[in-house]
Structures are given as structure tokens and as C-alpha cells.
Short mmCIF file of C-alpha atoms in Angstrom, two decimals:
data_model
loop_
_atom_site.label_atom_id
_atom_site.label_comp_id
_atom_site.label_asym_id
_atom_site.label_seq_id
_atom_site.Cartn_x
_atom_site.Cartn_y
_atom_site.Cartn_z
CA UNK A 1 -60.11 -56.35 3.16
CA UNK A 2 -57.10 -56.48 5.44
CA UNK A 3 -55.04 -59.63 5.80
CA UNK A 4 -53.84 -60.43 9.32
CA UNK A 5 -41.51 -31.33 0.99
CA UNK A 6 -44.19 -30.35 -1.27
CA UNK A 7 -45.72 -26.91 -1.38
CA UNK A 8 -48.97 -26.28 0.54
CA UNK A 9 -51.98 -26.58 -1.74
CA UNK A 10 -53.80 -23.47 -2.90
CA UNK A 11 -57.03 -23.24 -0.87
CA UNK A 12 -60.10 -24.50 -2.67
CA UNK A 13 -63.46 -22.94 -1.83
CA UNK A 14 -66.58 -24.72 -3.01
CA UNK A 15 -69.82 -22.95 -3.91
CA UNK A 16 -71.16 -23.86 -0.47
CA UNK A 17 -68.38 -21.88 1.22
CA UNK A 18 -66.41 -24.93 2.32
CA UNK A 19 -62.65 -24.58 1.92
CA UNK A 20 -60.17 -27.41 2.35
CA UNK A 21 -59.79 -28.91 5.83
CA UNK A 22 -59.73 -27.22 9.18
CA UNK A 23 -58.85 -27.75 12.80
CA UNK A 24 -62.00 -27.03 14.80
CA UNK A 25 -61.34 -25.58 18.21
CA UNK A 26 -58.56 -27.46 20.03
CA UNK A 27 -56.31 -29.52 17.75
CA UNK A 28 -56.74 -33.17 18.76
CA UNK A 29 -54.91 -34.88 15.90
CA UNK A 30 -52.54 -37.66 17.02
CA UNK A 31 -49.46 -38.89 15.16
CA UNK A 32 -49.36 -42.56 14.18
CA UNK A 33 -46.58 -44.28 16.09
CA UNK A 34 -45.95 -47.22 13.77
CA UNK A 35 -47.09 -46.72 10.20
CA UNK A 36 -46.07 -50.27 9.22
CA UNK A 37 -49.07 -51.70 11.09
CA UNK A 38 -52.65 -51.97 9.94
CA UNK A 39 -54.56 -49.92 9.01
CA UNK A 40 -51.93 -47.17 8.70
CA UNK A 41 -49.80 -48.94 6.09
CA UNK A 42 -52.82 -49.06 3.76
CA UNK A 43 -52.92 -45.23 3.81
CA UNK A 44 -50.43 -43.45 1.57
CA UNK A 45 -48.86 -40.03 1.23
CA UNK A 46 -49.21 -38.57 -2.26
CA UNK A 47 -46.64 -36.31 -3.87
CA UNK A 48 -48.43 -34.62 -6.75
CA UNK A 49 -47.09 -32.56 -9.66
CA UNK A 50 -49.65 -30.56 -11.63
CA UNK A 51 -49.59 -29.35 -15.20
CA UNK A 52 -48.76 -25.79 -14.09
CA UNK A 53 -45.57 -27.15 -12.50
CA UNK A 54 -46.66 -26.77 -8.87
CA UNK A 55 -46.45 -29.62 -6.39
CA UNK A 56 -48.75 -30.56 -3.56
CA UNK A 57 -49.31 -33.16 -0.88
CA UNK A 58 -52.31 -35.45 -0.62
CA UNK A 59 -53.57 -38.70 0.85
CA UNK A 60 -55.00 -41.90 -0.61
CA UNK A 61 -55.96 -45.34 0.71
CA UNK A 62 -55.97 -48.82 -0.77
CA UNK A 63 -59.40 -50.04 -1.80
CA UNK A 64 -58.00 -53.04 -3.69
CA UNK A 65 -54.69 -54.68 -4.62
CA UNK A 66 -53.67 -52.00 -7.14
CA UNK A 67 -56.27 -49.25 -6.62
CA UNK A 68 -56.46 -46.37 -4.15
CA UNK A 69 -59.32 -44.03 -3.35
CA UNK A 70 -58.63 -40.30 -3.05
CA UNK A 71 -60.10 -36.83 -3.55
CA UNK A 72 -60.82 -35.68 -7.08
CA UNK A 73 -58.84 -32.46 -6.55
CA UNK A 74 -55.72 -34.59 -6.13
CA UNK A 75 -56.28 -35.71 -9.73
CA UNK A 76 -57.48 -32.38 -11.17
CA UNK A 77 -56.99 -29.28 -9.05
CA UNK A 78 -59.22 -26.26 -9.79
CA UNK A 79 -56.25 -23.88 -9.84
CA UNK A 80 -53.26 -26.08 -10.71
CA UNK A 81 -54.87 -28.19 -13.43
CA UNK A 82 -54.53 -31.92 -14.01
CA UNK A 83 -51.94 -34.00 -12.21
CA UNK A 84 -49.05 -34.99 -14.47
CA UNK A 85 -47.35 -37.20 -11.87
CA UNK A 86 -48.58 -38.79 -8.65
CA UNK A 87 -46.20 -40.72 -6.41
CA UNK A 88 -47.62 -43.05 -3.75
CA UNK A 89 -45.71 -43.73 -0.50
CA UNK A 90 -47.70 -46.16 1.68
CA UNK A 91 -47.17 -45.72 5.41
CA UNK A 92 -44.66 -42.89 5.02
CA UNK A 93 -43.26 -42.29 8.51
CA UNK A 94 -41.77 -38.81 8.26
CA UNK A 95 -38.31 -40.09 7.31
CA UNK A 96 -38.66 -43.05 4.98
CA UNK A 97 -41.18 -44.86 2.84
CA UNK A 98 -41.04 -48.30 4.52
CA UNK A 99 -42.78 -50.05 1.63
CA UNK A 100 -41.32 -47.99 -1.20
CA UNK A 101 -42.67 -45.23 -3.44
CA UNK A 102 -44.62 -46.05 -6.59
CA UNK A 103 -45.79 -44.08 -9.59
CA UNK A 104 -49.47 -43.99 -10.44
CA UNK A 105 -49.94 -45.24 -13.99
CA UNK A 106 -53.62 -44.35 -14.48
CA UNK A 107 -56.17 -42.16 -12.77
CA UNK A 108 -59.94 -41.93 -12.76
CA UNK A 109 -62.28 -39.17 -11.71
CA UNK A 110 -65.73 -38.16 -12.88
CA UNK A 111 -65.51 -36.88 -16.49
CA UNK A 112 -67.31 -33.67 -15.52
CA UNK A 113 -64.81 -33.01 -12.71
CA UNK A 114 -61.92 -33.71 -15.07
CA UNK A 115 -63.44 -31.24 -17.54
CA UNK A 116 -63.53 -28.45 -14.94
CA UNK A 117 -66.70 -28.85 -12.87
CA UNK A 118 -66.62 -27.39 -9.34
CA UNK A 119 -69.43 -29.63 -8.07
CA UNK A 120 -68.10 -30.92 -4.72
CA UNK A 121 -70.16 -34.10 -5.09
CA UNK A 122 -67.83 -35.06 -7.97
CA UNK A 123 -64.66 -34.54 -5.92
CA UNK A 124 -63.52 -38.16 -5.73
CA UNK A 125 -60.94 -40.16 -7.63
CA UNK A 126 -59.15 -43.48 -8.06
CA UNK A 127 -55.42 -44.02 -8.51
CA UNK A 128 -54.23 -47.15 -10.27
CA UNK A 129 -50.85 -48.90 -10.28
CA UNK A 130 -49.66 -51.74 -12.49
CA UNK A 131 -48.34 -53.85 -9.61
CA UNK A 132 -51.15 -55.62 -7.76
CA UNK A 133 -48.73 -57.21 -5.29
CA UNK A 134 -48.41 -53.90 -3.41
CA UNK A 135 -51.94 -53.88 -2.06
CA UNK A 136 -51.83 -57.65 -1.60
CA UNK A 137 -48.89 -57.18 0.79
CA UNK A 138 -50.28 -54.18 2.63
CA UNK A 139 -54.03 -54.86 2.75
CA UNK A 140 -56.95 -52.64 1.86
CA UNK A 141 -60.11 -51.15 3.29
CA UNK A 142 -63.59 -52.53 2.85
CA UNK A 143 -66.29 -50.27 1.39
CA UNK A 144 -69.88 -49.71 2.44
CA UNK A 145 -72.85 -47.61 1.46
CA UNK A 146 -74.79 -47.16 4.68
CA UNK A 147 -78.18 -45.66 5.39
CA UNK A 148 -78.62 -42.37 7.25
CA UNK A 149 -79.65 -44.27 10.37
CA UNK A 150 -76.49 -46.40 10.22
CA UNK A 151 -74.23 -43.39 9.77
CA UNK A 152 -75.52 -41.09 12.52
CA UNK A 153 -73.93 -41.21 15.05
CA UNK A 154 -71.40 -43.79 13.77
CA UNK A 155 -67.94 -43.59 15.35
CA UNK A 156 -65.42 -43.08 12.53
CA UNK A 157 -61.75 -42.22 12.03
CA UNK A 158 -59.72 -40.17 9.57
CA UNK A 159 -55.99 -40.56 8.94
CA UNK A 160 -53.74 -38.82 6.44
CA UNK A 161 -50.78 -36.55 5.80
CA UNK A 162 -51.28 -32.92 6.94
CA UNK A 163 -49.05 -30.20 5.54
CA UNK A 164 -48.70 -28.41 8.88
CA UNK A 165 -46.72 -31.16 10.63
CA UNK A 166 -42.99 -31.89 10.49
CA UNK A 167 -41.69 -34.50 10.07
CA UNK A 168 -44.27 -35.41 7.47
CA UNK A 169 -45.89 -38.42 9.05
CA UNK A 170 -49.44 -39.74 9.33
CA UNK A 171 -51.93 -38.20 11.76
CA UNK A 172 -55.35 -39.45 12.77
CA UNK A 173 -58.41 -38.25 14.60
CA UNK A 174 -61.96 -39.45 15.01
CA UNK A 175 -65.40 -38.94 16.42
CA UNK A 176 -69.05 -39.28 15.56
CA UNK A 177 -70.68 -38.52 12.24
CA UNK A 178 -72.78 -35.48 13.17
CA UNK A 179 -74.97 -35.07 10.08
CA UNK A 180 -75.52 -36.67 6.71
CA UNK A 181 -77.17 -35.72 3.47
CA UNK A 182 -77.44 -37.75 0.26
CA UNK A 183 -73.85 -36.96 -0.81
CA UNK A 184 -71.88 -35.80 2.24
CA UNK A 185 -70.90 -36.74 5.79
CA UNK A 186 -70.34 -33.92 8.31
CA UNK A 187 -68.15 -34.22 11.43
CA UNK A 188 -66.31 -32.00 13.90
CA UNK A 189 -63.01 -33.85 14.32
CA UNK A 190 -59.85 -32.17 13.09
CA UNK A 191 -58.13 -32.31 9.72
CA UNK A 192 -55.76 -30.09 7.75
CA UNK A 193 -54.63 -29.48 4.18
CA UNK A 194 -52.85 -32.54 2.76
CA UNK A 195 -55.38 -34.88 4.35
CA UNK A 196 -57.69 -34.53 1.36
CA UNK A 197 -58.37 -38.01 0.05
CA UNK A 198 -58.11 -39.67 3.47
CA UNK A 199 -60.52 -42.48 4.26
CA UNK A 200 -63.36 -41.91 6.69
CA UNK A 201 -63.59 -45.39 8.14
CA UNK A 202 -65.31 -47.34 10.87
CA UNK A 203 -63.97 -50.30 12.82
CA UNK A 204 -66.05 -53.49 12.97
CA UNK A 205 -64.14 -56.13 14.86
CA UNK A 206 -60.84 -56.46 12.99
CA UNK A 207 -62.23 -54.95 9.77
CA UNK A 208 -61.92 -51.32 8.69
CA UNK A 209 -64.68 -50.14 6.39
CA UNK A 210 -64.52 -46.85 4.47
CA UNK A 211 -67.78 -44.90 4.35
CA UNK A 212 -66.47 -41.60 2.95
CA UNK A 213 -63.56 -39.72 1.33
CA UNK A 214 -62.41 -36.64 3.22
CA UNK A 215 -62.32 -33.48 1.09
CA UNK A 216 -63.45 -30.17 2.63
CA UNK A 217 -64.13 -28.27 5.81
CA UNK A 218 -65.03 -24.95 7.44
CA UNK A 219 -64.34 -23.44 10.85
CA UNK A 220 -67.41 -25.26 12.19
CA UNK A 221 -67.47 -28.67 10.52
CA UNK A 222 -65.44 -30.89 8.17
CA UNK A 223 -66.89 -32.90 5.35
CA UNK A 224 -66.42 -36.06 3.30
CA UNK A 225 -67.88 -37.28 0.06
CA UNK A 226 -70.22 -39.96 1.29
CA UNK A 227 -69.87 -43.41 -0.25
CA UNK A 228 -73.44 -43.72 -1.47
CA UNK A 229 -74.74 -46.45 -3.76
CA UNK A 230 -73.51 -44.70 -6.89
CA UNK A 231 -69.99 -44.04 -5.61
CA UNK A 232 -69.83 -47.55 -4.16
CA UNK A 233 -70.60 -48.99 -7.61
CA UNK A 234 -67.94 -46.75 -9.16
CA UNK A 235 -65.23 -47.70 -6.69
CA UNK A 236 -65.76 -51.46 -6.77
CA UNK A 237 -65.16 -51.43 -10.53
CA UNK A 238 -61.47 -50.92 -9.74
CA UNK A 239 -61.03 -53.65 -7.13
#
């Protein structure tokens, strides 16, 4: 819990027809004014190099002192292959990395996803660093596996690093969860490529609790991998 330019990614289209992220109607994303404050400093820009030599931008968020949650396609991209290097810049503000930039030393994603599966339900990952003092300084998000009734119409936020904004700083948006199914959350607020891996989080008092990992969208709705009981159990192993 909290204490007090890369190339654009190649579009991914899942079997359901969902591509990456999309602005829906009028673009209502807002830039974060001070990324050194909570919760923004616990959200990081990723600079990713893949085994085919291409680079991409992504987003991750601290779920523990040395662990970050992200999208699985930031770890293994369907077209670019596995990531060979991932650099983490918490709270990047468009000019500098106020807390430094760190190399990921280990990654985790579902073995089937790593082996080449295109099942969108497996599109989640964890990034690990050796230095646990980083997250201890910056803070991290809580996690929750909520019921359908708790999630609809929960007011949630998304914040990450879109590729269509310069300077490359953090942008957020939010709204209600519109629909849920056993593995996904659906919502109509705006996102864009590069924000894959962003937390979908709710605010409860002074605590921010992640309930999903943003991954895909269409021209009608955007989508996150829901933190269900199974994913919750997977993620807390790394805290």
C-alpha cells in the first residue's frame, strides 16, 4: 500500500476483434501535473527492447517493493517476440526520470502466453527488480478481487504513458466500469497505445486499489484483464 522515444507498438488484434487501446469519441485524457506525487510516482514508463530488435513503450505499476504489474504483451509481444530488455522509469515527467531508471532483472507471465498463446485472458505479467528499496520509497497499489456487484458501476481510473503525446508524460482518465465478465472489465474512458499495462484502480479514502490491468480496446469500449481470484493469487506471490 502507499506510504504517506520508442517506436509505436505494432497493433495487436485478439481473436475477439479487440486491438490495443483506443480513444472513444472525444479525447478526455488529462496530463498528470506532478508525477512525483502519489499515486503517479508508483506508475512507471517502460522502454522495451524485443528479440527482433524493435523497441516499444509500455506502462507498469508497483504492486510491491520490487515488483510491478503490467500487460503480458510487454513481456512477450505476438509480433516482436520476447522482451530482451525492459527499463523502468517511475513517474517519468516527459523530460526526466525523477526517481531514476532501473533495469528489470526477471519477468513473469503465464507459461502458455510466453510460449506463444494469443489468449487475451493470459495477457498479464510481472516485472521484478533486485532493489526492494525502490518501491519502499515510492509506494505501491493494493490489490483486490471484487465481485461483479462490487465492480459495476465502480468508479475507477487509468493512468499510463501513451505514445501519441509529446512530451512523453503520464496521462490519466477515468469513469465507471460498464460491464464485467469472469476475466475482463469493460469501460468507455480513453486510452492509447503505450498505456498497456496501466493499473485500473479505485480510490478508497487514501488507498488506491488495483482491480484490473489495462490491455485492449475497440472503437466502442476498452478492456482490462480483471484481477479475479486466480490472478490475485498469482500477483501476491511477488509482493
